[in-house]
mmCIF file of C-alpha atoms in Angstrom:
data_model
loop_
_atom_site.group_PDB
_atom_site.id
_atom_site.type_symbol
_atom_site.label_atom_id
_atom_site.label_comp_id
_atom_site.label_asym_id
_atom_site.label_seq_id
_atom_site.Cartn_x
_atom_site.Cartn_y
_atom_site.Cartn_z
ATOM 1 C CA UNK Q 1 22.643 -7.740 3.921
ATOM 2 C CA UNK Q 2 22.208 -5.006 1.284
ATOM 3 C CA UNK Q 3 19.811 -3.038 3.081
ATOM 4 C CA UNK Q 4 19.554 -1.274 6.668
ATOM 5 C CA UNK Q 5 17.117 -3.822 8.548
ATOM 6 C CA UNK Q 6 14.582 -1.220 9.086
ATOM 7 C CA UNK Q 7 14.447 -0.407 5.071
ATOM 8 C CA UNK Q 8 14.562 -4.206 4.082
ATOM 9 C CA UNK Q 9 11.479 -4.630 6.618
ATOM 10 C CA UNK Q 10 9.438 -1.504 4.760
ATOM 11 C CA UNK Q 11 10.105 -2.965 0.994
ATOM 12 C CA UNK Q 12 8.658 -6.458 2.428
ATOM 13 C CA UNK Q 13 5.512 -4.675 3.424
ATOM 14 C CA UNK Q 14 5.254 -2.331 0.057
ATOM 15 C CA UNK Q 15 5.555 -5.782 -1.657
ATOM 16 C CA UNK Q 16 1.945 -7.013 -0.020
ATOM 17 C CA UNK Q 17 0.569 -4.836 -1.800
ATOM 18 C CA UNK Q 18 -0.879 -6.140 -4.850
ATOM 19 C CA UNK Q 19 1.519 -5.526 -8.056
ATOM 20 C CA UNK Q 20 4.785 -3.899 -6.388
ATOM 21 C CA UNK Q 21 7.615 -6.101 -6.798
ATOM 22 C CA UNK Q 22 11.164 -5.688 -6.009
ATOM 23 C CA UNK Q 23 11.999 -2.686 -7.503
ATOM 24 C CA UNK Q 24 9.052 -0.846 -6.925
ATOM 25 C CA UNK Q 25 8.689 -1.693 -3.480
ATOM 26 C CA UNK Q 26 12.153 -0.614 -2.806
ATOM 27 C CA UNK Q 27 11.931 2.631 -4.545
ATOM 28 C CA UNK Q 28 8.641 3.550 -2.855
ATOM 29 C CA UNK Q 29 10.278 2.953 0.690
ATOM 30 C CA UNK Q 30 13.311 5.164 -0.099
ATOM 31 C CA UNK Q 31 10.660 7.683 -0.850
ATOM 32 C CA UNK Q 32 9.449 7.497 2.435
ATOM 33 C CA UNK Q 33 12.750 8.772 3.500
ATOM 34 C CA UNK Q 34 12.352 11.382 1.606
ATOM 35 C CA UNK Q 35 9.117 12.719 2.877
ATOM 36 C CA UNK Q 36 8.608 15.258 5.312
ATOM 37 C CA UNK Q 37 7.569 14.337 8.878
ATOM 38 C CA UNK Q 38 4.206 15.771 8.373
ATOM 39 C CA UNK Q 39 3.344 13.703 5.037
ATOM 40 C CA UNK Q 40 4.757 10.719 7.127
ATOM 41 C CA UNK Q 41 3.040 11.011 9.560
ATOM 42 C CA UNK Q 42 -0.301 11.829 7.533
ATOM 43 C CA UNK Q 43 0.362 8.792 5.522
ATOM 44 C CA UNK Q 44 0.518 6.319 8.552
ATOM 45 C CA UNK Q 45 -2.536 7.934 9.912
ATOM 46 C CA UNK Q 46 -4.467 7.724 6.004
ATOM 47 C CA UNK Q 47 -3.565 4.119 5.805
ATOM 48 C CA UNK Q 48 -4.269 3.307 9.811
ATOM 49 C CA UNK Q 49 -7.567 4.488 9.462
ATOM 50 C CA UNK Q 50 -8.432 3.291 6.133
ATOM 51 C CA UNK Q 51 -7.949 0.174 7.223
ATOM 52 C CA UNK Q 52 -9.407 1.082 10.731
ATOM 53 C CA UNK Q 53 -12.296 3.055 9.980
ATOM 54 C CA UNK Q 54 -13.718 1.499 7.174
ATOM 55 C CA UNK Q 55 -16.916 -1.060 7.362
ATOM 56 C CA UNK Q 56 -19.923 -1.887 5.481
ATOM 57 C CA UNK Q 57 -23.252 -0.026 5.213
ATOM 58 C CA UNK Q 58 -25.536 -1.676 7.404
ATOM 59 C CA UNK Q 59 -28.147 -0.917 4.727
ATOM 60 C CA UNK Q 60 -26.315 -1.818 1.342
ATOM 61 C CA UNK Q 61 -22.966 -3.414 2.522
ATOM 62 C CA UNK Q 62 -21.118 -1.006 0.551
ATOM 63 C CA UNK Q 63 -17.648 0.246 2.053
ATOM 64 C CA UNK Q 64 -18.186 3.544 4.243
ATOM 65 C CA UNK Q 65 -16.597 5.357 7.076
ATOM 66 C CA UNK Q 66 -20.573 5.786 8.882
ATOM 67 C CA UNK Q 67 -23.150 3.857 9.653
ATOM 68 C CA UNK Q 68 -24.979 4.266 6.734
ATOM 69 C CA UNK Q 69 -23.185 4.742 3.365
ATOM 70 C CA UNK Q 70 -23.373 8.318 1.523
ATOM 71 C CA UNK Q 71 -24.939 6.809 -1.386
ATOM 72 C CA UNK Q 72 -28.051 5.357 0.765
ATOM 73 C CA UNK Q 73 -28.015 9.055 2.113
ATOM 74 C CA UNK Q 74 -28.452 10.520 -0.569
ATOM 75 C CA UNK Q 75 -32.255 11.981 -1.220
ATOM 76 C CA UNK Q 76 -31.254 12.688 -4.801
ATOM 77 C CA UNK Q 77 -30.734 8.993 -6.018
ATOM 78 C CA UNK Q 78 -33.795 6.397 -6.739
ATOM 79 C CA UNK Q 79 -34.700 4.338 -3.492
ATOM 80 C CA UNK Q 80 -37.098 2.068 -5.664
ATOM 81 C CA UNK Q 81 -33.906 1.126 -8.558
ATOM 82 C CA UNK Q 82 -31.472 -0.912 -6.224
ATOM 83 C CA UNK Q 83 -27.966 -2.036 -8.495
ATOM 84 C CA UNK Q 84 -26.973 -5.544 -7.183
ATOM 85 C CA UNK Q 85 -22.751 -5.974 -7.390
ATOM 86 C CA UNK Q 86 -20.386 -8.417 -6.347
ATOM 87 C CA UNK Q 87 -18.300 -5.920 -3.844
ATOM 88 C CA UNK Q 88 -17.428 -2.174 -3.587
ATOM 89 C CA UNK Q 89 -15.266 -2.127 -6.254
ATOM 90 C CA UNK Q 90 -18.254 -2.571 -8.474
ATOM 91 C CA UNK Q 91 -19.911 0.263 -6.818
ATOM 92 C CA UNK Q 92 -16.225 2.710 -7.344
ATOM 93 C CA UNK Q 93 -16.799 1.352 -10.959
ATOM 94 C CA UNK Q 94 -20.417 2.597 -11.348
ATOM 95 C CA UNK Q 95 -19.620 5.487 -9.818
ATOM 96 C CA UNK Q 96 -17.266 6.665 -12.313
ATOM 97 C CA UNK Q 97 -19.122 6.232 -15.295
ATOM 98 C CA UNK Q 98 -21.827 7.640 -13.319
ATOM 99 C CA UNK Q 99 -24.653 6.860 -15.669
ATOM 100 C CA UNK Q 100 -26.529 5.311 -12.758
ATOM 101 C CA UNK Q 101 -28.778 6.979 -10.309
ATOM 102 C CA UNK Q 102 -30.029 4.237 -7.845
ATOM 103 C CA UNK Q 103 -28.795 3.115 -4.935
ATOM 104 C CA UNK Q 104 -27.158 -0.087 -4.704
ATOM 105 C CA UNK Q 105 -26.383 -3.537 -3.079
ATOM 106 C CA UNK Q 106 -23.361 -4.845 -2.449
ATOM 107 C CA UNK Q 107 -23.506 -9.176 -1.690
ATOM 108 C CA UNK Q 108 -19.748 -8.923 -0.745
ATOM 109 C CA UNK Q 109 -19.470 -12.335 -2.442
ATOM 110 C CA UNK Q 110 -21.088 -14.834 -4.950
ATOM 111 C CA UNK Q 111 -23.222 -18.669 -4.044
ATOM 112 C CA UNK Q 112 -20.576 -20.980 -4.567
ATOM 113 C CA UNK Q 113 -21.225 -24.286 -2.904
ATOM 114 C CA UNK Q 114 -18.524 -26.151 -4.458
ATOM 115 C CA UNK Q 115 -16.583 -23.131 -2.799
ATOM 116 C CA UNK Q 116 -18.610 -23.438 0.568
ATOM 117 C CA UNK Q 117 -20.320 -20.064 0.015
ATOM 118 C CA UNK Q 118 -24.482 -20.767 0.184
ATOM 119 C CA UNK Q 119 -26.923 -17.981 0.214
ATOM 120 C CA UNK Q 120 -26.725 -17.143 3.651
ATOM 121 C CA UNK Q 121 -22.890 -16.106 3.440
ATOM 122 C CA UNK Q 122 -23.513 -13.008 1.184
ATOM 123 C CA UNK Q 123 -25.460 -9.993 1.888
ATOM 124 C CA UNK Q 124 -28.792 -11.249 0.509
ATOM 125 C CA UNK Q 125 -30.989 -10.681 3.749
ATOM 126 C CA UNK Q 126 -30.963 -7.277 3.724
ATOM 127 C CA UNK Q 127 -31.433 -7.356 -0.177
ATOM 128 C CA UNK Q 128 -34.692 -8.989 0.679
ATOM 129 C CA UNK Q 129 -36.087 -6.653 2.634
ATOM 130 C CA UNK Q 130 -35.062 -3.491 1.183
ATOM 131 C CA UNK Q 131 -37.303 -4.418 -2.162
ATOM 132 C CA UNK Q 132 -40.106 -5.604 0.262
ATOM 133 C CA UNK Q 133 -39.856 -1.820 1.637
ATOM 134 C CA UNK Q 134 -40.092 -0.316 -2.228
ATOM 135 C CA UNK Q 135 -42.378 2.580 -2.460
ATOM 136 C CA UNK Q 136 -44.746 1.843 -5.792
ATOM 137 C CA UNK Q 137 -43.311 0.091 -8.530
ATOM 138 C CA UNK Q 138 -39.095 -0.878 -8.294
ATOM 139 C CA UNK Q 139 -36.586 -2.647 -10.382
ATOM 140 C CA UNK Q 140 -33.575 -4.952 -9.513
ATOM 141 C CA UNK Q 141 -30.529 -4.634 -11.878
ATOM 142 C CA UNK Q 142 -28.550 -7.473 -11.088
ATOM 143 C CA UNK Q 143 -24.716 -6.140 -12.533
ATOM 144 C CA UNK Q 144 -22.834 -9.658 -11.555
ATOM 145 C CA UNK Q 145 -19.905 -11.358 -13.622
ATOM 146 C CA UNK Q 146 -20.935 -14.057 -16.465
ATOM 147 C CA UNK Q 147 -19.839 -16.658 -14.711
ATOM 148 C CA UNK Q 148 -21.533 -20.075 -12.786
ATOM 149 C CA UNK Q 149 -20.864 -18.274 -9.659
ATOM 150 C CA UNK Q 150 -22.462 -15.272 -10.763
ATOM 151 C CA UNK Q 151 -25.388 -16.599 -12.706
ATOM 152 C CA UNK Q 152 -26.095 -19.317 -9.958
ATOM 153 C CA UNK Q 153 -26.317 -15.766 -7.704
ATOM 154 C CA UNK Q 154 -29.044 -14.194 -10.244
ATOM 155 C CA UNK Q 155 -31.095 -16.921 -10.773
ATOM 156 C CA UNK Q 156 -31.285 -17.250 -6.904
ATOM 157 C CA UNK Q 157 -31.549 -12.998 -6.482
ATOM 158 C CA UNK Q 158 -34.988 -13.451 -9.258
ATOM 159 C CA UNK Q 159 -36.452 -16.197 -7.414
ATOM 160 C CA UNK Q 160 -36.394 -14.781 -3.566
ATOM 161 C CA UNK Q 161 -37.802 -11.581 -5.465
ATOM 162 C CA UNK Q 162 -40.330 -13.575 -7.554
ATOM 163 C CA UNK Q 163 -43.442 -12.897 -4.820
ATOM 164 C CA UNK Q 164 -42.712 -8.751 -4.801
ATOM 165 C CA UNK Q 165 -43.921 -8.448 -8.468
ATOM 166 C CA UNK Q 166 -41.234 -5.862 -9.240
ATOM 167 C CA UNK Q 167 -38.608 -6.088 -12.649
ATOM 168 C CA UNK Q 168 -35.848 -7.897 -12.134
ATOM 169 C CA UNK Q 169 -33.401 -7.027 -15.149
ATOM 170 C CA UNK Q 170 -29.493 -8.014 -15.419
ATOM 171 C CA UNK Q 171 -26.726 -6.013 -17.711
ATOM 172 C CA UNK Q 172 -26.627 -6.978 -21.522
ATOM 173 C CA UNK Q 173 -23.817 -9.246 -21.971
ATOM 174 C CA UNK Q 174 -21.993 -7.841 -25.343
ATOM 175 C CA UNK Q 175 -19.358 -6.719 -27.005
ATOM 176 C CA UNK Q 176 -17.216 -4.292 -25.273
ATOM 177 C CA UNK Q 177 -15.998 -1.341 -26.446
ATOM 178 C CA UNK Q 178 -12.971 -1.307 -29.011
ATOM 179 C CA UNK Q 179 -12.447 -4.598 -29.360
ATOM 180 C CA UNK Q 180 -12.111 -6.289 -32.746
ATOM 181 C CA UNK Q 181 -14.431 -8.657 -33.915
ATOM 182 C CA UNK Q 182 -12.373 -11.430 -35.168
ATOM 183 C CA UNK Q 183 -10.889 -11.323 -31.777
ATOM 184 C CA UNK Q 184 -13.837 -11.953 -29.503
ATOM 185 C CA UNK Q 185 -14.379 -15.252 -27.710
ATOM 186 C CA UNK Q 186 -17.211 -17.437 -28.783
ATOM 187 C CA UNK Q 187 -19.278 -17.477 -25.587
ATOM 188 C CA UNK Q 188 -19.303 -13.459 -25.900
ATOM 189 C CA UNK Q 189 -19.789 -13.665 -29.192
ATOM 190 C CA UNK Q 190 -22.867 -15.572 -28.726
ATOM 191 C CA UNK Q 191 -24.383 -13.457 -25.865
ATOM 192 C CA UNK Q 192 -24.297 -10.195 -28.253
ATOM 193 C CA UNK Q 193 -26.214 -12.217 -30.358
ATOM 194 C CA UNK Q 194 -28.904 -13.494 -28.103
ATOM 195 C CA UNK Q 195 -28.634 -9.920 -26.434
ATOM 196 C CA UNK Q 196 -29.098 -7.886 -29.849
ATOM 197 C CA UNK Q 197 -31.355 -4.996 -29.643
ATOM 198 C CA UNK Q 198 -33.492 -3.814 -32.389
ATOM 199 C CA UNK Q 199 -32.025 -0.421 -33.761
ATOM 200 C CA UNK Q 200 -34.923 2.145 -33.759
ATOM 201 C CA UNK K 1 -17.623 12.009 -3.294
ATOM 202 C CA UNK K 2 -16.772 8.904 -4.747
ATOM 203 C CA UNK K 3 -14.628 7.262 -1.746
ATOM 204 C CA UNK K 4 -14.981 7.806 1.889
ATOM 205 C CA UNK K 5 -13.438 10.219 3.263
ATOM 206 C CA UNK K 6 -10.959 7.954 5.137
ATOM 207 C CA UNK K 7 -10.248 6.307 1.543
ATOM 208 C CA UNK K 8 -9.855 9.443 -0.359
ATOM 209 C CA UNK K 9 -7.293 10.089 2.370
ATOM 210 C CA UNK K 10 -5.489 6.974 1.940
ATOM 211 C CA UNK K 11 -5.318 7.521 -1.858
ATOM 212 C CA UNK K 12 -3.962 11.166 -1.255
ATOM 213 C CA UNK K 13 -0.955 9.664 0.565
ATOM 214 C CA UNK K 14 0.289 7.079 -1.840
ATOM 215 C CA UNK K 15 0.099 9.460 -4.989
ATOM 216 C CA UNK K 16 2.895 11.156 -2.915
ATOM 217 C CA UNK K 17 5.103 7.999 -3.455
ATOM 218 C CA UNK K 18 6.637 8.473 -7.469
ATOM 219 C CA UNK K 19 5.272 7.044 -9.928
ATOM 220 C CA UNK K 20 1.960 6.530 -8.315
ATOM 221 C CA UNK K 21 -0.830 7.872 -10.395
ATOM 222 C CA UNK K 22 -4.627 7.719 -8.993
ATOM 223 C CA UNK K 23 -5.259 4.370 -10.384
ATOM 224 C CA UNK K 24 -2.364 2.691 -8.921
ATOM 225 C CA UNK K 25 -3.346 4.795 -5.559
ATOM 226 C CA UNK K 26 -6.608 3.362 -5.624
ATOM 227 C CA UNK K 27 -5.565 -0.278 -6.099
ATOM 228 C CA UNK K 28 -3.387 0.139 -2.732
ATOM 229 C CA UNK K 29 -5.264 1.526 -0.875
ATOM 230 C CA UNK K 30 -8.475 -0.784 -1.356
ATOM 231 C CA UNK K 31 -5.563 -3.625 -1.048
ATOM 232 C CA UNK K 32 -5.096 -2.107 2.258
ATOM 233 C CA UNK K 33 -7.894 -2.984 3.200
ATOM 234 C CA UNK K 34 -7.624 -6.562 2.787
ATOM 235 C CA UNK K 35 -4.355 -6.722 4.499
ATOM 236 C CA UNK K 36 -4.738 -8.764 8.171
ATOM 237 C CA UNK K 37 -4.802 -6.600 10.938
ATOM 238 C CA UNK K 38 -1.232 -7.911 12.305
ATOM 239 C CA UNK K 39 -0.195 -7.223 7.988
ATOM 240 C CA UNK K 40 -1.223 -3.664 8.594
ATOM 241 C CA UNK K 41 0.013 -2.977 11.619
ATOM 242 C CA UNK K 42 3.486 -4.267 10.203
ATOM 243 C CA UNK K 43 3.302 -2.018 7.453
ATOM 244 C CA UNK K 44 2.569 1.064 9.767
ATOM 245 C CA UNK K 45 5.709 0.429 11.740
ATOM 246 C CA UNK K 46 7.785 -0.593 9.065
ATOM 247 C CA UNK K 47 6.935 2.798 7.301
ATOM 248 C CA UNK K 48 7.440 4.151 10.369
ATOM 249 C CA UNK K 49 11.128 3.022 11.308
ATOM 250 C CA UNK K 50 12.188 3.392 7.721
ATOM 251 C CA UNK K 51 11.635 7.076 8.178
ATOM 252 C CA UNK K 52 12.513 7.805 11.799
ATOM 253 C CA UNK K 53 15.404 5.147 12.477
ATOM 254 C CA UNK K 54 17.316 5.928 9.552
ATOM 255 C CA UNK K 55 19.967 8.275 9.392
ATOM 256 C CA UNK K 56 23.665 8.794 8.384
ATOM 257 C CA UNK K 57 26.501 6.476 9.052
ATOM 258 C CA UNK K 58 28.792 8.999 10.844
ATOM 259 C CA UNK K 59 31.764 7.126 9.448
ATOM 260 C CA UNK K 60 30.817 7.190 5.808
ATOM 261 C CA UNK K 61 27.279 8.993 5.459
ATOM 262 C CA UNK K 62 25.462 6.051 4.371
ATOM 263 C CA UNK K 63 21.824 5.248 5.284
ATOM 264 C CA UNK K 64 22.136 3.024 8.482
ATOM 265 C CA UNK K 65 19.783 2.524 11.694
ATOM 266 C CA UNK K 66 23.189 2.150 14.104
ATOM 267 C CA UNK K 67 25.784 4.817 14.359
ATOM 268 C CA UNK K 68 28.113 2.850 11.823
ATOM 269 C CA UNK K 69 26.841 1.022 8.891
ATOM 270 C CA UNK K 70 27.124 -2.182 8.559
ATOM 271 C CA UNK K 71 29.386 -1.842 5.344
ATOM 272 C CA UNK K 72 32.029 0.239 7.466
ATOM 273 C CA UNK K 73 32.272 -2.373 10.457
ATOM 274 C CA UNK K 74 32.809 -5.200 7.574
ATOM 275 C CA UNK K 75 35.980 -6.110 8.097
ATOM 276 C CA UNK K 76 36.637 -8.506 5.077
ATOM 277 C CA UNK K 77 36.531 -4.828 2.978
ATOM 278 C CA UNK K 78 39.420 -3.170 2.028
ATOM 279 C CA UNK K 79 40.163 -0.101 4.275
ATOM 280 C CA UNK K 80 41.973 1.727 2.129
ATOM 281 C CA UNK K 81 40.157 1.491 -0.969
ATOM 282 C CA UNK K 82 37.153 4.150 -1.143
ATOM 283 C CA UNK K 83 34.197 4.719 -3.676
ATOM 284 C CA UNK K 84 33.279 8.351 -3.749
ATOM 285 C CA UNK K 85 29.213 8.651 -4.497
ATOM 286 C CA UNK K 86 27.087 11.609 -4.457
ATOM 287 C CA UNK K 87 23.822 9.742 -2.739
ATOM 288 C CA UNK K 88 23.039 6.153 -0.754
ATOM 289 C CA UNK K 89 21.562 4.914 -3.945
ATOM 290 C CA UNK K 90 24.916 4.670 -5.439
ATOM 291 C CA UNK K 91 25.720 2.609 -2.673
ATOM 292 C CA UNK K 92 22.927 0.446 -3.257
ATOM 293 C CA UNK K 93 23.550 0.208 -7.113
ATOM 294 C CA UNK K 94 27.033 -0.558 -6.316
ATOM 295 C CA UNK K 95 26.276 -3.061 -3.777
ATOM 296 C CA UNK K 96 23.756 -5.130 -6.081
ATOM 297 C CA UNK K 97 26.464 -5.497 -9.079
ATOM 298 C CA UNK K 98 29.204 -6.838 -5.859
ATOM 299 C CA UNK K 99 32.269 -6.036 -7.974
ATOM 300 C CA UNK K 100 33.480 -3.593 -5.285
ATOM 301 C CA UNK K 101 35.371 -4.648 -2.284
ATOM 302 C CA UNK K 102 36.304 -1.100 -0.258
ATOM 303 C CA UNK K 103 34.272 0.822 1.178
ATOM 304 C CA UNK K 104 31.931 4.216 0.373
ATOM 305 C CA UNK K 105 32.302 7.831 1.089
ATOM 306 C CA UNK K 106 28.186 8.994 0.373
ATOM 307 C CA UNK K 107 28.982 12.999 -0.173
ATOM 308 C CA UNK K 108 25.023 13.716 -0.197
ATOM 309 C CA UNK K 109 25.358 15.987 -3.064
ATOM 310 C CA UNK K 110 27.138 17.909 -5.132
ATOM 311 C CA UNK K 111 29.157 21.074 -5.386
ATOM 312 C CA UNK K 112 26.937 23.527 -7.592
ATOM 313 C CA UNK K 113 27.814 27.261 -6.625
ATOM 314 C CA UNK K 114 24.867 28.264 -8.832
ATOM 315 C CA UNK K 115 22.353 26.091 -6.501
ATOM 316 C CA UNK K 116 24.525 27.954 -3.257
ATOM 317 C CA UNK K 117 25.997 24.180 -2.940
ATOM 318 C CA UNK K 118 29.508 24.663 -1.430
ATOM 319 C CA UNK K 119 32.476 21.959 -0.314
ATOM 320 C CA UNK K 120 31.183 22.717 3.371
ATOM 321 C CA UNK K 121 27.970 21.900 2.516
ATOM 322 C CA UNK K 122 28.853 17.961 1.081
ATOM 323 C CA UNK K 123 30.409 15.628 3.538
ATOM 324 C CA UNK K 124 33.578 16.191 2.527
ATOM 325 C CA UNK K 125 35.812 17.115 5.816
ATOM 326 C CA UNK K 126 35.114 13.300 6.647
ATOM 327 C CA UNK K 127 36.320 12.044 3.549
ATOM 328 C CA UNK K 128 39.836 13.855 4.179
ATOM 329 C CA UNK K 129 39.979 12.445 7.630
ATOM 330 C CA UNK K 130 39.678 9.081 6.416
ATOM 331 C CA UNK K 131 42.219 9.088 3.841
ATOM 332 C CA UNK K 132 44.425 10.734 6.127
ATOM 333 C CA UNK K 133 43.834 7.717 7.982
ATOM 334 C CA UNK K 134 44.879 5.293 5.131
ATOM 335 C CA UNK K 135 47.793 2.766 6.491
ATOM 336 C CA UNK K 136 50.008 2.806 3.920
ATOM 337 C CA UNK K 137 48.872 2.833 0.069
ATOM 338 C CA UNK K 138 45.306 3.240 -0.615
ATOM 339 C CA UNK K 139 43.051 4.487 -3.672
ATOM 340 C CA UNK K 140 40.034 6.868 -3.572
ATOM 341 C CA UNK K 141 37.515 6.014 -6.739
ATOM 342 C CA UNK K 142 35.074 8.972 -7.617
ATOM 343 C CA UNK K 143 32.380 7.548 -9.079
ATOM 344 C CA UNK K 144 30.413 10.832 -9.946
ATOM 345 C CA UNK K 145 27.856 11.018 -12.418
ATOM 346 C CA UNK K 146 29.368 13.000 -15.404
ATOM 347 C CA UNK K 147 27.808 16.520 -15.481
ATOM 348 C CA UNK K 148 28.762 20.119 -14.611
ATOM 349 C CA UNK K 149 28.517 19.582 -10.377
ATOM 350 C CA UNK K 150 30.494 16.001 -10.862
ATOM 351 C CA UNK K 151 33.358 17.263 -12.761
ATOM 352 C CA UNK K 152 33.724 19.842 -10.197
ATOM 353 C CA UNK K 153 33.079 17.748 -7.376
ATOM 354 C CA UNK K 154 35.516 15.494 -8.862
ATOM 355 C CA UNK K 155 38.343 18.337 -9.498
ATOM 356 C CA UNK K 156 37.578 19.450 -5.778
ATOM 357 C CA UNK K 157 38.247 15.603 -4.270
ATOM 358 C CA UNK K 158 41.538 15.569 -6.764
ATOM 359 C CA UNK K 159 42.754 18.800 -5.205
ATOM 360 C CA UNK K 160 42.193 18.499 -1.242
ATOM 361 C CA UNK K 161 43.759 14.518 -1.599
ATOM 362 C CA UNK K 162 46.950 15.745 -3.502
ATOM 363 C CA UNK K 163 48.847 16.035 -0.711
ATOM 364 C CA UNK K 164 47.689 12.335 0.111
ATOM 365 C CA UNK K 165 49.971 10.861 -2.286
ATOM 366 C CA UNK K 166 47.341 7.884 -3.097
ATOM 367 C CA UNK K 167 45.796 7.449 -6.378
ATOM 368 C CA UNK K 168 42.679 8.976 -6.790
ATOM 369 C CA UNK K 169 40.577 7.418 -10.005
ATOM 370 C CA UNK K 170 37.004 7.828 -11.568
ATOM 371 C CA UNK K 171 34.963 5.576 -13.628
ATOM 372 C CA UNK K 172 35.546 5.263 -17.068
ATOM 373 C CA UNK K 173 33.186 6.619 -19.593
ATOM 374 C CA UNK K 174 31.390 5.428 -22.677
ATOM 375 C CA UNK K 175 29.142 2.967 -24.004
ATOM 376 C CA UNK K 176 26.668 1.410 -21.689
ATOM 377 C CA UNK K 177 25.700 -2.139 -22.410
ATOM 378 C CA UNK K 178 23.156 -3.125 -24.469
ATOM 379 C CA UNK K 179 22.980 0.020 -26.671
ATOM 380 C CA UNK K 180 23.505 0.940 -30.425
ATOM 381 C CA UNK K 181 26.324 3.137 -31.284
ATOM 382 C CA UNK K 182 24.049 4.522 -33.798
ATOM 383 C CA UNK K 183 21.812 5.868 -31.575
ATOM 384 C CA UNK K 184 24.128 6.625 -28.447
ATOM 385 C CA UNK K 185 24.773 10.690 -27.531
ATOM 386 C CA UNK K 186 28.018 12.513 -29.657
ATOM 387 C CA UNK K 187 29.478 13.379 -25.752
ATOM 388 C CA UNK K 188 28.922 9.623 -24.712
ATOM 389 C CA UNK K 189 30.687 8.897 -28.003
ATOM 390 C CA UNK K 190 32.971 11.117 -27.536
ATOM 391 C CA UNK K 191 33.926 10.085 -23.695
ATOM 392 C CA UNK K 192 34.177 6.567 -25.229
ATOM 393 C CA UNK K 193 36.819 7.303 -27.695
ATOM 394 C CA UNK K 194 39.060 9.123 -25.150
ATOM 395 C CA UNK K 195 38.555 6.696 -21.905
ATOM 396 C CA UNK K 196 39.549 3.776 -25.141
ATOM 397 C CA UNK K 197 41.193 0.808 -23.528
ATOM 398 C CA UNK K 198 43.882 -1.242 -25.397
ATOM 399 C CA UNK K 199 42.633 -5.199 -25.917
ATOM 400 C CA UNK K 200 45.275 -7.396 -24.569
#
């Protein structure tokens, strides 16, 4: 065997993690070696309680270390705009470009039924009655991948809303940024069409 | 804050890994996440071990978890046929190419008296032992990397082993595979010309 067993058993778990092959995995777990005890031991204890720690908001379903998320906390942000994503990574995504100041609501998941997954496996409850709570007038941005799975999840999102009067919108489907023309596919190409907004 | 706290932590402690940048942190620690409990609790201790089970063969100074590495209790190896290299990832590069049959002297660095990096400060004293040791003829490679602190390491193992008798050798120079002359290095070129061997 090339490798001490203990090394050999660290590069198998560096390789779970998504994207770090052979190479990588084995030069991150000679780096290890090479860290001091303290940053070891802070590194077992960041990844232990990541892991450990983390759940979802019992108001949005958005990943947080508390019982409610620091997004819903925060007095600052909309209550009566709620952002409807797929999962948190949505959410991290948002965040960063950090043109949005709702709050938002994470389905963890998408209706699939050929997949098994029917409206009462995703986060769509809570959804519910969060808009049913709105203050005055509210919208619903629904922010979910052009797909069946995601469209199947709007159309259901705007029907369960239908009876609380409120706007219902979904992103523009488009062009993105940088891309060549000539190079789009045709079902994108077609959505910036049937999108297109009037330039005032 | 963008991440929890917990996260941000998690993502703090891979960047110390090289070559991990925030995006790549981000992406394992989120995959950390979806790791199985009994997946992340193998991680932990793998990381673990690697760091605190590891430690010098006392025979050779390779990385080993027993007293003597594996390499040194292989008994189909040559005894008397060392490869002098300045760290365990020399061993490892070795090892993966399987062209050599002795076995490895790991100095764990190099003389440099401008860095205060003296003979007694190398594992050197071994290194004389063992060739005193050799049972009849024997050879001692140095495979140093070429610089400043390997020619002198180099000189230094050449001196303390004259009185061996054995031949004491070094890699040969020049042109690594895969590479146009055109663009190689004058001292490469150079080292090329004088290591030159005659095609038989």
């Amino acid at each position: 065997m090339l490798y001490p067993e203990v090394l050999a058993n660290a590069i198998n778990s560096f390789k779970k993690l998504p994207g770090i092959g052979e190479k990588s995995a084995e030069r991150y777990a000679l780096a290890t070696i090479e860290l001091s005890d303290e940053e070891i031991d802070d590194f077992i204890k960041n990844v232990k309680d990541c892991k450990s720690k983390l759940r979802r908001c019992t108001e949005c379903g958005h990943l947080t270390d508390k019982e409610v998320c620091d997004i819903c906390n925060d007095t600052n942000r909309e209550d009566n705009l709620l952002c409807v994503v797929e999962d948190y990574k949505s959410v991290f995504m948002f965040e960063k470009s950090g043109t949005f100041n709702g709050k938002y609501h994470v389905l963890n998941g998408l209706i699939s039924p050929i997949d098994g997954v029917y409206p009462e496996d995703i986060n769509l409850s809570t959804l519910k009655r969060r808009v049913d709570n709105f203050k005055g007038d509210g919208e619903v941005i629904i922010a979910l991948k052009p797909s069946i799975e995601g469209e199947t999840t709007t159309l259901y999102i705007k029907k369960i809303l239908e009876e609380n009067h409120i706007k219902v919108s979904r992103l523009s489907y488009g062009i993105p940024m940088g891309v060549e023309i000539d190079y789009l596919d045709a079902i994108t190409l077609d959505r910036a069409l049937i999108d297109r907004k009037e330039i005032s």
